[in-house]
Amino acid sequence: MKLQLWRNATLLLNIDGISILVDPMLGEKGSLGKFPMVDNKLLNPLVDLPFSKEELNQKLEKIDAVAVTHLHPDHWDTAAIELLDKNIPIICSDVISEQITEQGFTNVFVVNNKLQWRNTEISITKGQHGTGEIGEKMGIVNGFVFKADNKSVYIAGDSIWYDEIAKEIDKHQPQHIIVAGGAATFSVGDPIIMTSEDIIKVCDYAPESTVWVTHLEAVSHCKEDRNFIQKKIIEKGYENQCFILKDGEEVNLK
């Protein structure tokens, strides 16, 4: 397996030659505008994709499927809807499948629990996108576990650390765990994705798994950057288990 971070939560997962694009946010820098309920006027996304429009189109031509965890615009934006082939397989939960179909996609695969797609077993997982009233407003989110040839990767999606994440780790025993870091927080309420403390809890709970951190320095409500989280990882002694991906970086998932 290979993994490439494009930007934010947008990932390219290659499984035995099959390419799955996860949570595509494909618009230009600033195309989403200002996010509501944030204490700044920054335009999102904060950075461009790490390659040109021409390179993006070339990459999209080679995509075999797209997996979508939820429909917040930093995971599924207008540019993605416009640029993706409407016949490409879309893998998602039943919560969002109808809306994706209404957007013109004709090949939607719903994962209620587990789905066998080509050579890959895909399981859907639960997430909690914040707590209290903010968590309720953020709605239902999911993650995925991809398994093939005795290798497995768990993409937790936009979730804080809570009991269900531990249960998913227990159930699937993933070799690799991809988490959304950055401690994104609105002007009210608690963080809606993992803080550095949450990331350390993942490392504590899954010492045999390699942890990869994404969702950094791309949207305006994130409070922790790569340097801050890296310092916390080193302080706790997890620098050989937990890694922060750079935009455009590609790694082998051994």
Tab-separated table of C-alpha atoms in Angstrom:
chain	number	residue	atom	x	y	z
A	1	MET	CA	0.000	0.000	0.000
A	2	LYS	CA	1.036	3.581	-0.662
A	3	LEU	CA	-0.387	6.749	0.796
A	4	GLN	CA	-0.100	10.312	-0.453
A	5	LEU	CA	-1.447	13.387	1.319
A	6	TRP	CA	-2.682	15.955	-1.156
A	7	ARG	CA	-3.947	18.558	1.317
A	8	ASN	CA	-6.069	18.655	4.485
A	9	ALA	CA	-7.959	15.332	4.527
A	10	THR	CA	-7.538	14.574	0.826
A	11	LEU	CA	-5.559	11.356	0.511
A	12	LEU	CA	-4.599	9.048	-2.320
A	13	LEU	CA	-4.470	5.433	-1.199
A	14	ASN	CA	-2.909	2.926	-3.581
A	15	ILE	CA	-3.743	-0.707	-2.882
A	16	ASP	CA	-2.041	-3.192	-5.203
A	17	GLY	CA	-2.270	-0.814	-8.132
A	18	ILE	CA	-5.800	0.379	-7.386
A	19	SER	CA	-6.027	4.097	-6.542
A	20	ILE	CA	-8.682	5.363	-4.121
A	21	LEU	CA	-9.022	9.100	-3.544
A	22	VAL	CA	-10.348	9.965	-0.090
A	23	ASP	CA	-12.256	13.151	0.804
A	24	PRO	CA	-11.407	15.267	-2.229
A	25	MET	CA	-11.143	19.020	-1.669
A	26	LEU	CA	-9.847	20.083	-5.073
A	27	GLY	CA	-10.550	23.807	-5.270
A	28	GLU	CA	-7.973	26.548	-5.432
A	29	LYS	CA	-6.628	28.386	-2.412
A	30	GLY	CA	-9.399	30.574	-0.953
A	31	SER	CA	-12.178	29.012	-3.045
A	32	LEU	CA	-14.303	28.043	-0.012
A	33	GLY	CA	-14.179	31.530	1.465
A	34	LYS	CA	-14.426	32.364	5.152
A	35	PHE	CA	-15.700	29.652	7.475
A	36	PRO	CA	-18.564	30.553	9.849
A	37	MET	CA	-18.017	30.889	13.589
A	38	VAL	CA	-14.256	31.377	13.426
A	39	ASP	CA	-12.226	34.157	15.005
A	40	ASN	CA	-10.398	35.152	11.801
A	41	LYS	CA	-11.170	36.274	8.254
A	42	LEU	CA	-8.922	33.816	6.455
A	43	LEU	CA	-10.148	32.313	3.205
A	44	ASN	CA	-10.207	28.536	2.892
A	45	PRO	CA	-8.404	26.445	1.904
A	46	LEU	CA	-5.341	28.261	3.184
A	47	VAL	CA	-3.008	26.599	0.685
A	48	ASP	CA	-3.162	25.348	-2.878
A	49	LEU	CA	-2.814	21.729	-3.834
A	50	PRO	CA	0.870	20.718	-4.119
A	51	PHE	CA	0.684	20.348	-7.894
A	52	SER	CA	-0.624	22.230	-10.917
A	53	LYS	CA	-4.094	22.023	-12.473
A	54	GLU	CA	-2.641	19.993	-15.323
A	55	GLU	CA	-1.053	17.542	-12.899
A	56	LEU	CA	-4.317	17.338	-10.952
A	57	ASN	CA	-6.256	16.403	-14.080
A	58	GLN	CA	-3.665	13.763	-14.926
A	59	LYS	CA	-3.946	12.298	-11.437
A	60	LEU	CA	-7.748	12.268	-11.535
A	61	GLU	CA	-7.686	10.292	-14.783
A	62	LYS	CA	-5.890	7.493	-12.926
A	63	ILE	CA	-8.305	7.324	-9.973
A	64	ASP	CA	-10.260	4.050	-9.682
A	65	ALA	CA	-12.659	5.119	-6.910
A	66	VAL	CA	-13.414	7.883	-4.424
A	67	ALA	CA	-14.226	7.367	-0.732
A	68	VAL	CA	-16.098	10.115	1.107
A	69	THR	CA	-16.364	10.224	4.910
A	70	HIS	CA	-18.823	13.149	5.053
A	71	LEU	CA	-19.900	16.135	3.006
A	72	HIS	CA	-18.334	19.118	4.781
A	73	PRO	CA	-16.776	21.324	2.087
A	74	ASP	CA	-13.204	20.703	3.175
A	75	HIS	CA	-13.796	17.021	2.357
A	76	TRP	CA	-16.115	17.250	-0.658
A	77	ASP	CA	-16.108	20.619	-2.387
A	78	THR	CA	-17.693	22.061	-5.517
A	79	ALA	CA	-14.482	21.565	-7.458
A	80	ALA	CA	-14.494	17.850	-6.662
A	81	ILE	CA	-18.106	17.550	-7.801
A	82	GLU	CA	-17.261	19.325	-11.054
A	83	LEU	CA	-13.929	17.650	-11.806
A	84	LEU	CA	-14.615	14.014	-10.952
A	85	ASP	CA	-15.990	11.698	-13.624
A	86	LYS	CA	-19.674	11.149	-12.816
A	87	ASN	CA	-19.265	7.414	-13.529
A	88	ILE	CA	-16.418	6.894	-11.075
A	89	PRO	CA	-17.262	4.590	-8.154
A	90	ILE	CA	-18.072	6.598	-5.023
A	91	ILE	CA	-17.769	4.740	-1.713
A	92	CYS	CA	-19.717	6.261	1.182
A	93	SER	CA	-22.267	5.721	3.946
A	94	ASP	CA	-26.006	5.602	3.373
A	95	VAL	CA	-26.270	8.938	5.204
A	96	ILE	CA	-24.760	10.830	2.271
A	97	SER	CA	-25.336	8.495	-0.685
A	98	GLU	CA	-28.579	10.106	-1.836
A	99	GLN	CA	-27.075	13.587	-1.917
A	100	ILE	CA	-24.074	12.366	-3.894
A	101	THR	CA	-26.411	10.657	-6.349
A	102	GLU	CA	-28.383	13.882	-6.696
A	103	GLN	CA	-25.123	15.603	-7.637
A	104	GLY	CA	-24.973	13.417	-10.743
A	105	PHE	CA	-22.793	10.486	-9.681
A	106	THR	CA	-24.135	7.253	-11.100
A	107	ASN	CA	-21.962	4.591	-9.486
A	108	VAL	CA	-22.405	4.967	-5.720
A	109	PHE	CA	-21.419	2.075	-3.450
A	110	VAL	CA	-22.983	2.253	0.019
A	111	VAL	CA	-21.056	0.688	2.905
A	112	ASN	CA	-23.469	-0.190	5.699
A	113	ASN	CA	-20.967	-2.378	7.510
A	114	LYS	CA	-18.531	-4.060	5.173
A	115	LEU	CA	-18.054	-4.076	1.402
A	116	GLN	CA	-15.814	-6.135	-0.839
A	117	TRP	CA	-14.682	-3.921	-3.716
A	118	ARG	CA	-12.306	-5.518	-6.175
A	119	ASN	CA	-9.444	-6.890	-4.069
A	120	THR	CA	-10.161	-4.705	-1.046
A	121	GLU	CA	-12.385	-5.201	1.977
A	122	ILE	CA	-13.811	-1.844	3.059
A	123	SER	CA	-15.428	-1.402	6.468
A	124	ILE	CA	-17.177	1.725	7.643
A	125	THR	CA	-16.376	3.115	11.094
A	126	LYS	CA	-17.973	5.561	13.494
A	127	GLY	CA	-16.681	8.995	14.415
A	128	GLN	CA	-17.612	11.907	16.663
A	129	HIS	CA	-17.092	15.339	15.110
A	130	GLY	CA	-16.976	17.290	18.371
A	131	THR	CA	-19.019	17.376	21.552
A	132	GLY	CA	-22.222	18.967	22.807
A	133	GLU	CA	-24.231	21.300	20.596
A	134	ILE	CA	-21.350	21.825	18.160
A	135	GLY	CA	-20.905	18.083	17.792
A	136	GLU	CA	-24.606	17.711	16.986
A	137	LYS	CA	-24.471	20.488	14.399
A	138	MET	CA	-21.476	18.879	12.701
A	139	GLY	CA	-23.630	15.830	12.040
A	140	ILE	CA	-22.802	12.194	11.382
A	141	VAL	CA	-19.283	11.420	10.219
A	142	ASN	CA	-17.598	8.155	9.364
A	143	GLY	CA	-14.236	6.656	8.664
A	144	PHE	CA	-13.070	3.619	6.719
A	145	VAL	CA	-10.831	0.601	7.184
A	146	PHE	CA	-9.228	-0.731	4.012
A	147	LYS	CA	-7.856	-4.280	4.097
A	148	ALA	CA	-6.012	-6.182	1.364
A	149	ASP	CA	-3.312	-8.847	1.368
A	150	ASN	CA	-3.054	-8.895	5.174
A	151	LYS	CA	-2.456	-5.148	5.270
A	152	SER	CA	-4.887	-2.694	6.800
A	153	VAL	CA	-5.255	1.056	7.160
A	154	TYR	CA	-7.848	2.802	9.308
A	155	ILE	CA	-8.797	6.308	8.221
A	156	ALA	CA	-10.546	7.662	11.305
A	157	GLY	CA	-11.951	10.740	9.564
A	158	ASP	CA	-13.005	13.931	11.320
A	159	SER	CA	-13.298	12.681	14.873
A	160	ILE	CA	-12.065	13.453	18.334
A	161	TRP	CA	-10.689	10.621	20.459
A	162	TYR	CA	-13.535	8.825	22.228
A	163	ASP	CA	-14.489	5.293	23.209
A	164	GLU	CA	-15.690	4.304	19.739
A	165	ILE	CA	-12.254	4.963	18.225
A	166	ALA	CA	-10.782	2.494	20.703
A	167	LYS	CA	-13.477	-0.039	19.786
A	168	GLU	CA	-12.704	0.326	16.093
A	169	ILE	CA	-9.009	-0.248	16.775
A	170	ASP	CA	-9.847	-3.341	18.827
A	171	LYS	CA	-12.134	-4.668	16.112
A	172	HIS	CA	-9.940	-4.092	13.085
A	173	GLN	CA	-6.401	-4.199	14.534
A	174	PRO	CA	-5.110	-1.839	11.834
A	175	GLN	CA	-1.434	-1.687	11.018
A	176	HIS	CA	-1.834	1.982	10.114
A	177	ILE	CA	-4.116	4.649	11.595
A	178	ILE	CA	-4.689	7.992	9.884
A	179	VAL	CA	-6.109	10.721	12.100
A	180	ALA	CA	-7.282	14.284	11.544
A	181	GLY	CA	-5.171	16.547	13.746
A	182	GLY	CA	-5.098	20.290	14.222
A	183	ALA	CA	-7.621	20.737	17.071
A	184	ALA	CA	-10.054	22.577	14.785
A	185	THR	CA	-12.279	24.723	17.008
A	186	PHE	CA	-15.035	27.214	16.352
A	187	SER	CA	-15.591	30.393	18.354
A	188	VAL	CA	-17.762	28.369	20.732
A	189	GLY	CA	-17.387	24.806	21.961
A	190	ASP	CA	-14.557	22.313	22.173
A	191	PRO	CA	-12.328	20.937	19.387
A	192	ILE	CA	-14.124	19.009	16.652
A	193	ILE	CA	-11.142	16.909	15.531
A	194	MET	CA	-8.143	15.509	17.357
A	195	THR	CA	-5.893	17.622	19.511
A	196	SER	CA	-2.270	16.669	20.083
A	197	GLU	CA	-3.428	15.067	23.340
A	198	ASP	CA	-5.921	12.949	21.407
A	199	ILE	CA	-3.206	11.877	18.981
A	200	ILE	CA	-1.038	10.774	21.898
A	201	LYS	CA	-4.011	8.745	23.207
A	202	VAL	CA	-4.203	6.952	19.859
A	203	CYS	CA	-0.496	6.118	20.104
A	204	ASP	CA	-0.935	4.949	23.693
A	205	TYR	CA	-3.876	2.743	22.820
A	206	ALA	CA	-2.430	1.224	19.644
A	207	PRO	CA	1.307	0.736	20.264
A	208	GLU	CA	1.622	-1.764	17.401
A	209	SER	CA	0.089	0.628	14.849
A	210	THR	CA	1.804	3.383	12.908
A	211	VAL	CA	-0.098	6.660	13.262
A	212	TRP	CA	-0.217	9.261	10.483
A	213	VAL	CA	-1.458	12.811	11.108
A	214	THR	CA	-3.297	14.842	8.454
A	215	HIS	CA	-5.720	17.821	8.289
A	216	LEU	CA	-3.035	20.382	9.168
A	217	GLU	CA	-2.392	23.980	8.087
A	218	ALA	CA	-5.101	23.967	5.407
A	219	VAL	CA	-8.273	25.293	7.073
A	220	SER	CA	-8.743	28.355	9.249
A	221	HIS	CA	-10.265	26.853	12.390
A	222	CYS	CA	-7.327	24.557	13.182
A	223	LYS	CA	-5.407	25.686	16.274
A	224	GLU	CA	-2.382	23.370	16.237
A	225	ASP	CA	0.173	23.291	13.427
A	226	ARG	CA	2.732	20.696	12.386
A	227	ASN	CA	5.535	22.097	14.552
A	228	PHE	CA	3.357	22.176	17.678
A	229	ILE	CA	2.167	18.599	17.234
A	230	GLN	CA	5.641	17.332	16.363
A	231	LYS	CA	6.995	18.768	19.623
A	232	LYS	CA	4.269	16.934	21.571
A	233	ILE	CA	5.043	13.692	19.762
A	234	ILE	CA	8.740	14.010	20.615
A	235	GLU	CA	7.998	14.953	24.238
A	236	LYS	CA	6.039	11.715	24.642
A	237	GLY	CA	8.619	9.605	22.831
A	238	TYR	CA	6.438	8.603	19.879
A	239	GLU	CA	8.575	9.967	17.051
A	240	ASN	CA	9.196	6.424	15.743
A	241	GLN	CA	5.478	5.560	15.753
A	242	CYS	CA	3.662	8.761	14.844
A	243	PHE	CA	4.366	10.785	11.711
A	244	ILE	CA	3.040	14.077	10.362
A	245	LEU	CA	2.504	14.082	6.619
A	246	LYS	CA	3.455	17.066	4.483
A	247	ASP	CA	1.267	18.154	1.576
A	248	GLY	CA	2.252	16.082	-1.448
A	249	GLU	CA	4.250	13.561	0.602
A	250	GLU	CA	3.990	9.918	-0.416
A	251	VAL	CA	4.833	7.035	1.933
A	252	ASN	CA	4.848	3.248	1.769
A	253	LEU	CA	2.548	1.569	4.269
A	254	LYS	CA	4.592	-1.479	5.208
